[in-house]
């Protein structure tokens, strides 16, 4: 994994949260602490790792098929996964070298090794997932010197003859302590026992030291085992998650010129109870503009594109009926601008800095660059020129540049242009509360996006929304007069 | 034999009225007497509410008796306390319960020795732990070492029975010690509400519920709040002349009860609390309750099996435990043990 992948191809935590990626990864039904770690920082593949990503998806497809044919294998493995407990703290202590593990740590390691060995028996599952779980029989035997197969642990007498003798002597005293004795004799016996306890603790410490030294050379391999278990846990979680939510698996085409999203949606909206509209869009290298009414769902459409691309590159099922896509070198999304730049720059300044980053990306690479209403915070005439210029600049580039804007960008500067269908021209209903007004507005809004082939100017839906949200008639008359004085007649 | 008083129970709380009232001595005595039962011996599964069983008293710095566990006993205690124990412990399971001393683990005593107990601190964790231990051995007796205040905080219905531990640590004045002990013992012995009322109230989880019985049918008004404190007026307003019983969930303190008594609205009605550990009232207030003919009942009855009186505290203050035992006996029809007289800790 390269640095870029670790940063999720250029997206920071705020952007990941905003598109709903963090929530989705948190909802994956991983069972083990190792799976939870991998789900928090999943591997993100870039274009140069396309073959690995395709192989990963083919493994997931195999697992899905296995799940559909034999879910018992899955449920057994999931159960074993849920029994796995955190041992990486102890493994790191082993790696450090100067620690001696305690009894609880050996108990946990014993159960960890047992759990891993049980999962390793599911060879069909592991082959399908292309995951190898190393076996550590010698270590398991070291923690079960009496070969009972019981998953408990203490420092067994079998480790040391001296320990066995000492405990036997101690047991005799302990039996006497239980007799009906007067206080003085009893206290004396307790003191005798205490002396033996001190010796016992020394021997036990020596044994734990030996066991720790025996385990230490395996620390790296055991950490790898935990990671592999985490990877397997995550793969199983992805497959069961995809099945539960009826998600699709993407097609990744190495040299695809088009990213074709069919009926994609933003799962975040489903949980908020908002009406979810599925969007379809074809993006190509060059620049694509999405225009449309305020509150018309432009931002949601952009997020749907970003989220699904991100899911593809992290080997996840997608929230769409179908998605064909190339593998990108990275994704830039404008939502994360302010947090990256901090308080030193205005939001406009920060946007421009980020834009420069996008402009400076090499033409040898292929990025998905998504900007939501860039330059909205500055003088509109200049802003329009900026957006127009940037679109024109990206028009002939390899990157897939998608921008939502209210500005009228001529087709000559673009590769494609989309528009939210927007408000229906029905009469505005009388509403007694803001809540009802908003509901009526949402009902009248057609959130679907459509491709435009001509240079139509964006609709003047800001005025409509002013009316829907209850600006008074005299004020609206004034607003229309001002517009007409400057731009001529408007249809309303 | 204190064990005879509790041997029939599935679960038992050792309720200490204060620190250093000899809970550990009682527990050791139970373990010892149990070991002499031959075939009637029970497997004990011991834990505490919070941390207990340290070798020194945190407040006085003096040496404290430690729990001496025998082979076969199940011990549920935090990781750090496992390391502070010198019994040979076979670790057999972990639990989801986290404490400031680490996760609570379950161990079986392989060879006798001292154990430090640091168990869960909430009712839910205690219940879950009880289930986990009883899954390991369904016949095991679950024994919780718990101060009254901690038991009250954890909530009721934790155990079927209790042994109340009292003594010089409560008061070195015999009369005061007896009064305080009797007050708590009487509350712990409170009777359960009638079955039909219980059936209704068990399903109500609000902080206060006023119940009326109209033509053989129950009706109720309720108040929900995080605590009863500050809600006394609202609670009082729930009570109508037709109210037959008022349920108060959570700790019922003098502050909570005074406005209710002042209003006189609860006269000759039932005051229902979760269990006998939930009420902290002085002798005077209890007398006032009696004068108003208010009957205290509980949702979960605890069988108070015995009282144990410890005559000493670590700083050497003592009480004549014989006098305490003599004064308690006519008021309580349960065995009362003098910890100092007959037991070696």
mmCIF file of N, CA and C in Angstrom, chain A residues 85 102-104 107-108 111 152-154 167 170-171 174 177-178 180 186 193-194 197 204, chain B residues 32 36 68 70 79 82-83 86 88-94 105 110-114 345:
data_model
loop_
_atom_site.group_PDB
_atom_site.id
_atom_site.type_symbol
_atom_site.label_atom_id
_atom_site.label_comp_id
_atom_site.label_asym_id
_atom_site.label_seq_id
_atom_site.Cartn_x
_atom_site.Cartn_y
_atom_site.Cartn_z
ATOM 1 N N UNK A 85 -10.220 -12.777 20.507
ATOM 2 C CA UNK A 85 -10.037 -11.603 21.363
ATOM 3 C C UNK A 85 -8.731 -10.896 20.992
ATOM 4 N N UNK A 102 2.268 -12.400 31.031
ATOM 5 C CA UNK A 102 1.653 -12.971 32.236
ATOM 6 C C UNK A 102 0.675 -14.093 31.860
ATOM 7 N N UNK A 103 0.086 -14.701 32.901
ATOM 8 C CA UNK A 103 -0.778 -15.865 32.668
ATOM 9 C C UNK A 103 -1.979 -15.541 31.788
ATOM 10 N N UNK A 104 -2.559 -14.352 32.024
ATOM 11 C CA UNK A 104 -3.738 -13.986 31.231
ATOM 12 C C UNK A 104 -3.338 -13.872 29.756
ATOM 13 N N UNK A 107 -3.033 -17.252 28.319
ATOM 14 C CA UNK A 107 -4.386 -17.797 28.141
ATOM 15 C C UNK A 107 -5.000 -17.248 26.840
ATOM 16 N N UNK A 108 -4.851 -15.926 26.658
ATOM 17 C CA UNK A 108 -5.433 -15.292 25.461
ATOM 18 C C UNK A 108 -4.746 -15.776 24.188
ATOM 19 N N UNK A 111 -6.022 -19.253 23.313
ATOM 20 C CA UNK A 111 -7.338 -19.222 22.651
ATOM 21 C C UNK A 111 -7.247 -18.658 21.240
ATOM 22 N N UNK A 152 -8.157 -23.693 28.799
ATOM 23 C CA UNK A 152 -7.830 -22.873 29.970
ATOM 24 C C UNK A 152 -6.310 -22.803 30.090
ATOM 25 N N UNK A 153 -5.832 -22.004 31.024
ATOM 26 C CA UNK A 153 -4.371 -21.938 31.186
ATOM 27 C C UNK A 153 -3.979 -21.604 32.620
ATOM 28 N N UNK A 154 -2.931 -22.250 33.071
ATOM 29 C CA UNK A 154 -2.189 -21.846 34.266
ATOM 30 C C UNK A 154 -0.776 -22.385 34.076
ATOM 31 N N UNK A 167 4.573 -27.530 44.756
ATOM 32 C CA UNK A 167 3.113 -27.419 44.902
ATOM 33 C C UNK A 167 2.564 -28.561 45.752
ATOM 34 N N UNK A 170 3.187 -27.629 49.260
ATOM 35 C CA UNK A 170 2.291 -26.513 49.616
ATOM 36 C C UNK A 170 0.858 -27.049 49.857
ATOM 37 N N UNK A 171 0.490 -28.013 49.019
ATOM 38 C CA UNK A 171 -0.867 -28.574 49.149
ATOM 39 C C UNK A 171 -1.057 -29.225 50.520
ATOM 40 N N UNK A 174 -1.688 -26.558 52.957
ATOM 41 C CA UNK A 174 -3.034 -25.996 52.729
ATOM 42 C C UNK A 174 -4.110 -26.915 53.306
ATOM 43 N N UNK A 177 -4.169 -26.301 56.963
ATOM 44 C CA UNK A 177 -4.794 -25.009 57.310
ATOM 45 C C UNK A 177 -6.305 -25.177 57.487
ATOM 46 N N UNK A 178 -6.871 -26.079 56.689
ATOM 47 C CA UNK A 178 -8.320 -26.290 56.748
ATOM 48 C C UNK A 178 -8.770 -27.061 57.983
ATOM 49 N N UNK A 180 -9.225 -28.094 62.035
ATOM 50 C CA UNK A 180 -9.667 -27.274 63.166
ATOM 51 C C UNK A 180 -8.476 -26.955 64.046
ATOM 52 N N UNK A 186 -2.428 -22.062 63.094
ATOM 53 C CA UNK A 186 -2.921 -21.708 61.755
ATOM 54 C C UNK A 186 -2.067 -20.594 61.147
ATOM 55 N N UNK A 193 3.280 -21.492 54.398
ATOM 56 C CA UNK A 193 2.733 -21.497 53.030
ATOM 57 C C UNK A 193 3.252 -20.292 52.243
ATOM 58 N N UNK A 194 3.308 -19.150 52.936
ATOM 59 C CA UNK A 194 3.734 -17.914 52.275
ATOM 60 C C UNK A 194 5.161 -18.054 51.723
ATOM 61 N N UNK A 197 4.900 -20.036 48.668
ATOM 62 C CA UNK A 197 4.277 -19.239 47.599
ATOM 63 C C UNK A 197 5.339 -18.368 46.922
ATOM 64 N N UNK A 204 7.486 -19.934 38.714
ATOM 65 C CA UNK A 204 6.498 -19.578 37.678
ATOM 66 C C UNK A 204 7.039 -18.465 36.786
ATOM 67 N N UNK B 32 -15.016 -22.037 54.380
ATOM 68 C CA UNK B 32 -14.504 -23.061 55.299
ATOM 69 C C UNK B 32 -15.607 -24.057 55.659
ATOM 70 N N UNK B 36 -16.504 -28.396 54.687
ATOM 71 C CA UNK B 36 -16.730 -29.486 55.652
ATOM 72 C C UNK B 36 -18.062 -30.197 55.403
ATOM 73 N N UNK B 68 -9.721 -16.441 51.323
ATOM 74 C CA UNK B 68 -8.928 -17.653 51.139
ATOM 75 C C UNK B 68 -9.800 -18.666 50.401
ATOM 76 N N UNK B 70 -10.760 -22.023 48.135
ATOM 77 C CA UNK B 70 -10.364 -23.438 48.123
ATOM 78 C C UNK B 70 -10.505 -24.031 46.718
ATOM 79 N N UNK B 79 -8.186 -8.512 35.816
ATOM 80 C CA UNK B 79 -6.849 -9.011 35.468
ATOM 81 C C UNK B 79 -5.805 -8.650 36.520
ATOM 82 N N UNK B 82 -6.136 -10.689 39.575
ATOM 83 C CA UNK B 82 -5.665 -12.072 39.365
ATOM 84 C C UNK B 82 -4.184 -12.157 39.715
ATOM 85 N N UNK B 83 -3.451 -11.123 39.259
ATOM 86 C CA UNK B 83 -2.012 -11.120 39.521
ATOM 87 C C UNK B 83 -1.702 -10.903 41.000
ATOM 88 N N UNK B 86 -2.676 -15.165 45.310
ATOM 89 C CA UNK B 86 -1.621 -16.187 45.356
ATOM 90 C C UNK B 86 -2.163 -17.614 45.273
ATOM 91 N N UNK B 88 -3.514 -20.809 43.267
ATOM 92 C CA UNK B 88 -3.183 -21.270 41.912
ATOM 93 C C UNK B 88 -4.474 -21.237 41.095
ATOM 94 N N UNK B 89 -4.518 -20.317 40.151
ATOM 95 C CA UNK B 89 -5.757 -20.075 39.410
ATOM 96 C C UNK B 89 -5.629 -20.528 37.963
ATOM 97 N N UNK B 90 -6.565 -21.343 37.553
ATOM 98 C CA UNK B 90 -6.610 -21.771 36.153
ATOM 99 C C UNK B 90 -7.586 -20.845 35.436
ATOM 100 N N UNK B 91 -7.078 -20.046 34.502
ATOM 101 C CA UNK B 91 -7.949 -19.079 33.819
ATOM 102 C C UNK B 91 -8.791 -19.848 32.813
ATOM 103 N N UNK B 92 -10.098 -19.705 32.934
ATOM 104 C CA UNK B 92 -10.939 -20.509 32.039
ATOM 105 C C UNK B 92 -11.780 -19.696 31.063
ATOM 106 N N UNK B 93 -12.002 -18.411 31.355
ATOM 107 C CA UNK B 93 -12.817 -17.634 30.407
ATOM 108 C C UNK B 93 -12.608 -16.138 30.650
ATOM 109 N N UNK B 94 -12.982 -15.360 29.645
ATOM 110 C CA UNK B 94 -13.000 -13.912 29.838
ATOM 111 C C UNK B 94 -14.458 -13.471 29.912
ATOM 112 N N UNK B 105 -11.965 -11.608 34.513
ATOM 113 C CA UNK B 105 -11.702 -12.950 33.988
ATOM 114 C C UNK B 105 -12.342 -13.965 34.949
ATOM 115 N N UNK B 110 -7.219 -23.988 41.387
ATOM 116 C CA UNK B 110 -6.615 -25.326 41.285
ATOM 117 C C UNK B 110 -6.047 -25.736 42.637
ATOM 118 N N UNK B 111 -5.478 -24.743 43.313
ATOM 119 C CA UNK B 111 -4.869 -25.018 44.609
ATOM 120 C C UNK B 111 -5.166 -23.822 45.507
ATOM 121 N N UNK B 112 -5.481 -24.101 46.782
ATOM 122 C CA UNK B 112 -5.989 -23.058 47.687
ATOM 123 C C UNK B 112 -5.066 -21.849 47.787
ATOM 124 N N UNK B 113 -5.636 -20.727 48.149
ATOM 125 C CA UNK B 113 -4.815 -19.535 48.360
ATOM 126 C C UNK B 113 -5.663 -18.286 48.444
ATOM 127 N N UNK B 114 -4.970 -17.174 48.637
ATOM 128 C CA UNK B 114 -5.667 -15.901 48.782
ATOM 129 C C UNK B 114 -6.011 -15.332 47.405
ATOM 130 N N UNK B 345 -10.400 -15.498 61.638
ATOM 131 C CA UNK B 345 -10.431 -15.002 60.249
ATOM 132 C C UNK B 345 -9.145 -15.376 59.527
#
